[in-house]
Amino acid sequence: MNLYTMRNEFGKLHRTNEDSAFEAYRDGWLNNSWLRVSEMFVIPALRRDAAIDSVVSQSDYLFPYDYGGTEVTLKYKTLTTGSSKRLDPVDRATLELMFERRSGTMGSVLYYDATACVGSDLLVTACTLVNGSATVVCAGALAIHVGHWVRFDPVTVGTVTTDPGDYGYRVLSAVVGVSLTLDRVYRGPSVVTVVRVRPAEQQQFKVFGTPTVAITGAFSLTYYSKPRRLYNDADVPEWPSAGWAVVHLAVAMGYDYLHDSSNAAVWFGRAMSTLTSIQRRQKYSQTLVSDLHIGSVTGRQTGPRPVFLR
């Protein structure tokens, strides 16, 4: 289901098809609903793999800006050609009390903990955005901005405020003093606004250990990202089957806006019912596999229902 269909179905269900005053609210509710769905359910298409930074010392490293706070695995390698080892997340207070006392941990990277946001923008400058174009015209563009993530500020024209911001844009290349090129085309209103390279709210993690070698791409992260913004009629959410559920959840938000809590609860229930039904279908084949007896020729117990094979 694309955004055009989602907009139309919302108007029919909420009886606002002929009410232009609801258009800005409608698109906001649809995008907020899609974001809420991505936070409540596992969306396979939002799974991402990223290589992070290089290791020179015990330090802070940046998560991708579209990181949704749900890392799956974070691994570290000690040699450029070596195999990766999974890092264990651990509470900061525990490390402060015990880290230095552990034997055999110094000189290696074994633990990590999430920390505060980076706290300052790498670049703040005026820019021009065009819907459907990957080029961001800005005089402050530098080569050091390549590889960083960006965010765009809301802009007010007359009495109308539009928000071109999104989570998923990264700088692919730069023409110094002229423009930045994004890794995908911009999806939003054509405006003159402010671009922030490496936004202040980008999250970090801190590694505990003392690495002694410099390895490019030493960390590899598998995580679930925030979904991309829906703006143009042809835009489709990364989980197309969830289109109806997103519409129903947006309708619930609309009724909540109108202080009609009873109807809001009804449409919220319908949205959740649709999503759980889709997930049950997704898991059906996995259920068949997990019922199998899996064994090892070495006699090792493996699988969800282990047996010995001689």
Coordinates of C-alpha atoms in Angstrom, one line a residue:
M1 CA 0.0 0.0 0.0
N2 CA 1.5 3.4 -1.0
L3 CA 1.0 6.7 0.7
Y4 CA -1.7 7.8 -1.9
T5 CA -3.9 4.8 -0.9
M6 CA -3.2 5.3 2.8
R7 CA -4.2 9.0 2.5
N8 CA -7.5 8.1 0.7
E9 CA -8.4 5.3 3.1
F10 CA -7.7 7.5 6.1
G11 CA -10.0 10.2 4.7
K12 CA -12.8 7.6 4.1
L13 CA -12.5 6.1 7.6
H14 CA -12.1 9.4 9.4
R15 CA -14.7 11.1 7.1
T16 CA -12.3 14.0 6.3
N17 CA -11.7 13.4 2.6
E18 CA -13.2 16.8 1.7
D19 CA -11.6 18.7 4.7
S20 CA -8.3 20.2 3.5
A21 CA -7.6 21.5 7.1
F22 CA -6.9 17.8 8.1
E23 CA -4.3 17.2 5.4
A24 CA -1.3 18.3 7.5
Y25 CA -2.6 16.4 10.5
R26 CA -3.3 13.3 8.4
D27 CA 0.3 13.0 7.0
G28 CA 1.7 13.6 10.5
W29 CA -0.5 10.9 12.0
L30 CA 0.4 8.4 9.3
N31 CA 4.1 9.0 9.7
N32 CA 3.8 8.9 13.5
S33 CA 1.8 5.7 13.3
W34 CA 4.4 4.1 11.0
L35 CA 7.1 5.1 13.5
R36 CA 5.1 3.6 16.4
V37 CA 4.5 0.3 14.5
S38 CA 8.3 0.0 13.8
E39 CA 9.0 0.4 17.6
M40 CA 6.4 -2.1 18.7
F41 CA 7.1 -4.9 16.1
V42 CA 10.1 -6.4 14.4
I43 CA 10.2 -5.1 10.8
P44 CA 12.7 -7.3 8.9
A45 CA 13.2 -4.7 6.2
L46 CA 14.4 -2.2 8.8
R47 CA 17.4 -4.4 9.8
R48 CA 20.7 -2.7 9.0
D49 CA 24.4 -3.6 9.1
A50 CA 26.9 -0.9 9.7
A51 CA 30.7 -0.6 10.1
I52 CA 31.7 1.9 12.8
D53 CA 34.9 4.0 13.1
S54 CA 38.4 2.8 13.8
V55 CA 39.9 1.9 17.1
V56 CA 42.8 3.9 18.6
S57 CA 42.0 4.1 22.3
Q58 CA 39.2 3.6 24.8
S59 CA 36.7 6.1 23.6
D60 CA 33.2 7.0 22.4
Y61 CA 31.8 5.9 19.1
L62 CA 28.8 7.0 17.1
F63 CA 25.7 4.8 16.4
P64 CA 24.1 5.5 13.0
Y65 CA 21.7 8.4 13.2
D66 CA 18.8 6.2 12.2
Y67 CA 19.6 3.8 15.0
G68 CA 16.4 3.0 16.7
G69 CA 17.8 2.0 20.1
T70 CA 17.5 -1.7 19.4
E71 CA 20.9 -3.1 18.5
V72 CA 21.0 -6.8 17.7
T73 CA 24.7 -7.4 17.8
L74 CA 27.8 -5.3 18.2
K75 CA 31.1 -7.0 17.3
Y76 CA 34.7 -6.0 17.4
K77 CA 37.8 -7.4 15.5
T78 CA 41.4 -7.1 16.7
L79 CA 43.0 -7.7 13.4
T80 CA 42.1 -6.3 9.9
T81 CA 41.7 -9.8 8.6
G82 CA 40.7 -11.5 11.9
S83 CA 37.3 -12.8 13.0
S84 CA 34.9 -10.7 15.0
K85 CA 33.9 -11.2 18.6
R86 CA 30.6 -10.1 20.1
L87 CA 30.8 -7.3 22.7
D88 CA 28.8 -7.7 25.9
P89 CA 26.6 -4.8 27.0
V90 CA 27.1 -4.0 30.7
D91 CA 25.9 -1.4 33.1
R92 CA 28.2 1.6 33.6
A93 CA 28.0 1.5 37.4
T94 CA 29.2 -2.1 37.4
L95 CA 32.2 -1.2 35.2
E96 CA 33.1 1.7 37.4
L97 CA 33.3 -0.6 40.4
M98 CA 34.8 -3.7 38.8
F99 CA 36.5 -3.0 35.5
E100 CA 40.0 -2.1 36.7
R101 CA 40.1 -5.2 39.0
R102 CA 39.4 -7.7 36.3
S103 CA 42.4 -9.7 35.2
G104 CA 43.2 -10.2 31.5
T105 CA 40.8 -7.5 30.2
M106 CA 43.3 -4.6 29.7
G107 CA 44.5 -4.4 26.2
S108 CA 41.3 -5.9 24.8
V109 CA 37.8 -4.7 24.0
L110 CA 35.2 -6.8 25.8
Y111 CA 32.5 -4.6 27.1
Y112 CA 30.5 -1.5 26.0
D113 CA 27.8 0.8 27.4
A114 CA 25.5 3.4 25.8
T115 CA 26.4 7.0 26.7
A116 CA 24.9 10.4 26.2
C117 CA 24.4 12.0 22.7
V118 CA 27.3 13.5 20.9
G119 CA 26.2 17.0 22.1
S120 CA 27.2 19.3 19.3
D121 CA 26.6 19.6 15.5
L122 CA 29.6 19.2 13.3
L123 CA 28.2 21.8 10.8
V124 CA 25.2 24.2 10.9
T125 CA 24.5 26.1 7.7
A126 CA 21.8 27.3 5.4
C127 CA 20.9 24.9 2.5
T128 CA 18.4 24.4 -0.3
L129 CA 16.5 21.2 -0.6
V130 CA 14.5 19.9 -3.7
N131 CA 12.1 17.0 -3.4
G132 CA 13.4 14.0 -5.3
S133 CA 17.0 15.3 -5.5
A134 CA 20.0 14.0 -3.6
T135 CA 21.9 17.3 -3.9
V136 CA 21.9 19.7 -0.9
V137 CA 23.1 23.1 -2.0
C138 CA 25.1 24.7 0.9
A139 CA 28.2 26.9 1.0
G140 CA 29.6 25.3 4.1
A141 CA 30.2 21.9 2.5
L142 CA 33.6 20.3 3.3
A143 CA 35.3 17.0 2.5
I144 CA 35.3 16.0 6.2
H145 CA 31.4 15.9 6.1
V146 CA 31.4 12.8 3.9
G147 CA 30.1 9.7 5.7
H148 CA 28.3 11.7 8.4
W149 CA 24.5 11.8 8.9
V150 CA 22.4 14.9 8.5
R151 CA 19.2 16.5 9.8
F152 CA 17.2 19.4 8.4
D153 CA 15.5 22.0 10.6
P154 CA 11.7 22.9 10.3
V155 CA 11.0 26.0 8.3
T156 CA 8.1 28.4 8.5
V157 CA 6.7 30.1 5.4
G158 CA 4.0 32.6 6.3
T159 CA 1.9 30.8 8.9
V160 CA 2.7 27.3 7.7
T161 CA 5.5 25.3 9.3
T162 CA 6.9 22.3 7.5
D163 CA 9.4 19.8 8.8
P164 CA 11.8 18.4 6.1
G165 CA 13.8 16.5 8.7
D166 CA 14.3 12.7 8.5
Y167 CA 16.5 10.1 10.2
G168 CA 18.0 8.3 7.2
Y169 CA 20.1 10.7 5.2
R170 CA 23.9 10.4 5.1
V171 CA 26.5 12.4 3.1
L172 CA 27.8 10.4 0.2
S173 CA 30.1 13.0 -1.3
A174 CA 30.8 16.8 -1.1
V175 CA 31.8 19.6 -3.5
V176 CA 33.7 21.9 -1.2
G177 CA 31.9 25.2 -0.7
V178 CA 29.0 24.2 -3.0
S179 CA 27.0 21.2 -2.1
L180 CA 26.6 17.9 -0.3
T181 CA 25.2 14.7 -2.1
L182 CA 23.0 12.4 0.0
D183 CA 23.1 8.7 -0.2
R184 CA 19.5 8.7 -1.4
V185 CA 17.1 11.2 -2.8
Y186 CA 15.5 13.7 -0.4
R187 CA 11.9 12.9 0.4
G188 CA 10.1 16.0 1.6
P189 CA 9.1 19.6 0.7
S190 CA 11.3 21.8 -1.4
V191 CA 12.5 24.5 0.9
V192 CA 15.4 26.7 2.0
T193 CA 16.3 25.6 5.6
V194 CA 19.2 24.7 7.9
V195 CA 21.2 21.5 7.6
R196 CA 23.0 19.9 10.6
V197 CA 25.8 17.5 9.8
R198 CA 26.4 14.9 12.6
P199 CA 23.4 16.2 14.6
A200 CA 23.9 16.9 18.4
E201 CA 21.3 14.2 19.3
Q202 CA 23.2 11.3 17.5
Q203 CA 23.7 8.5 20.1
Q204 CA 27.1 7.1 21.1
F205 CA 28.4 4.0 22.9
K206 CA 31.6 3.7 25.0
V207 CA 34.0 0.8 24.8
F208 CA 35.7 -0.5 27.9
G209 CA 39.2 -1.9 27.3
T210 CA 42.4 -0.4 25.9
P211 CA 42.8 -1.2 22.2
T212 CA 46.4 -0.7 21.0
V213 CA 45.9 -1.0 17.2
A214 CA 44.2 1.1 14.6
I215 CA 41.7 -0.9 12.5
T216 CA 39.3 0.7 10.1
G217 CA 35.8 -0.5 10.5
A218 CA 36.7 -2.4 13.7
F219 CA 33.1 -2.4 15.0
S220 CA 30.2 -4.0 13.1
L221 CA 26.7 -3.3 14.2
T222 CA 23.5 -5.0 13.3
Y223 CA 20.5 -3.0 14.4
Y224 CA 16.9 -2.0 13.5
S225 CA 16.6 1.5 12.1
K226 CA 13.8 4.1 12.3
P227 CA 11.6 4.0 9.2
R228 CA 11.9 6.5 6.4
R229 CA 9.5 9.4 6.1
L230 CA 6.4 9.0 3.8
Y231 CA 5.9 12.2 1.8
N232 CA 5.2 11.6 -1.9
D233 CA 2.1 9.7 -3.1
A234 CA 4.2 6.8 -4.5
D235 CA 6.2 6.3 -1.2
V236 CA 5.7 2.9 0.3
P237 CA 6.6 1.9 3.9
E238 CA 9.4 -0.7 4.3
W239 CA 6.7 -3.1 5.5
P240 CA 4.0 -2.7 2.8
S241 CA 1.7 -5.3 4.4
A242 CA 1.4 -3.0 7.4
G243 CA -0.3 -0.3 5.4
W244 CA -3.8 -1.0 6.7
A245 CA -2.6 -1.2 10.3
V246 CA -0.8 2.2 9.9
V247 CA -4.0 3.7 8.6
H248 CA -6.0 2.3 11.5
L249 CA -3.5 3.6 14.0
A250 CA -3.6 7.0 12.4
V251 CA -7.4 7.1 12.6
A252 CA -7.1 6.3 16.3
M253 CA -4.7 9.3 16.7
G254 CA -7.3 11.4 14.8
Y255 CA -10.1 10.4 17.1
D256 CA -7.8 11.0 20.1
Y257 CA -7.2 14.5 18.7
L258 CA -10.9 15.0 18.7
H259 CA -11.2 13.8 22.3
D260 CA -13.2 10.7 21.2
S261 CA -11.4 8.2 23.4
S262 CA -13.9 5.4 22.8
N263 CA -13.5 5.4 19.0
A264 CA -9.7 5.9 19.4
A265 CA -9.6 2.7 21.5
V266 CA -11.6 0.8 18.8
W267 CA -9.3 1.7 16.0
F268 CA -6.1 1.1 18.0
G269 CA -7.4 -2.4 18.7
R270 CA -8.0 -3.0 15.0
A271 CA -4.5 -1.8 14.2
M272 CA -2.9 -4.1 16.7
S273 CA -5.1 -7.1 15.6
T274 CA -4.0 -6.6 12.0
L275 CA -0.3 -6.5 12.9
T276 CA -0.4 -9.5 15.2
S277 CA -2.1 -11.5 12.4
I278 CA 0.6 -10.6 9.9
Q279 CA 3.3 -11.5 12.4
R280 CA 1.7 -14.9 13.1
R281 CA 1.8 -15.6 9.4
Q282 CA 5.5 -14.5 9.3
K283 CA 6.4 -16.9 12.1
Y284 CA 4.5 -19.9 10.7
S285 CA 7.4 -21.3 8.8
Q286 CA 9.7 -20.7 11.7
T287 CA 7.4 -22.6 13.9
L288 CA 7.6 -25.6 11.6
V289 CA 11.4 -25.5 11.7
S290 CA 11.6 -25.2 15.5
D291 CA 9.5 -28.3 15.9
L292 CA 12.3 -30.4 14.3
H293 CA 14.8 -32.4 16.2
I294 CA 18.2 -31.1 15.4
G295 CA 21.4 -32.9 16.3
S296 CA 25.1 -33.1 15.7
V297 CA 27.2 -36.0 14.4
T298 CA 29.6 -35.4 17.2
G299 CA 27.0 -36.1 19.8
R300 CA 26.7 -32.5 20.8
Q301 CA 23.3 -31.3 21.9
T302 CA 22.1 -28.6 19.5
G303 CA 18.9 -26.9 18.4
P304 CA 15.6 -26.1 20.2
R305 CA 14.9 -29.8 20.8
P306 CA 18.3 -31.4 21.2
V307 CA 19.0 -35.1 20.5
F308 CA 22.2 -37.1 20.4
L309 CA 23.3 -38.5 17.0
R310 CA 26.1 -41.1 17.0

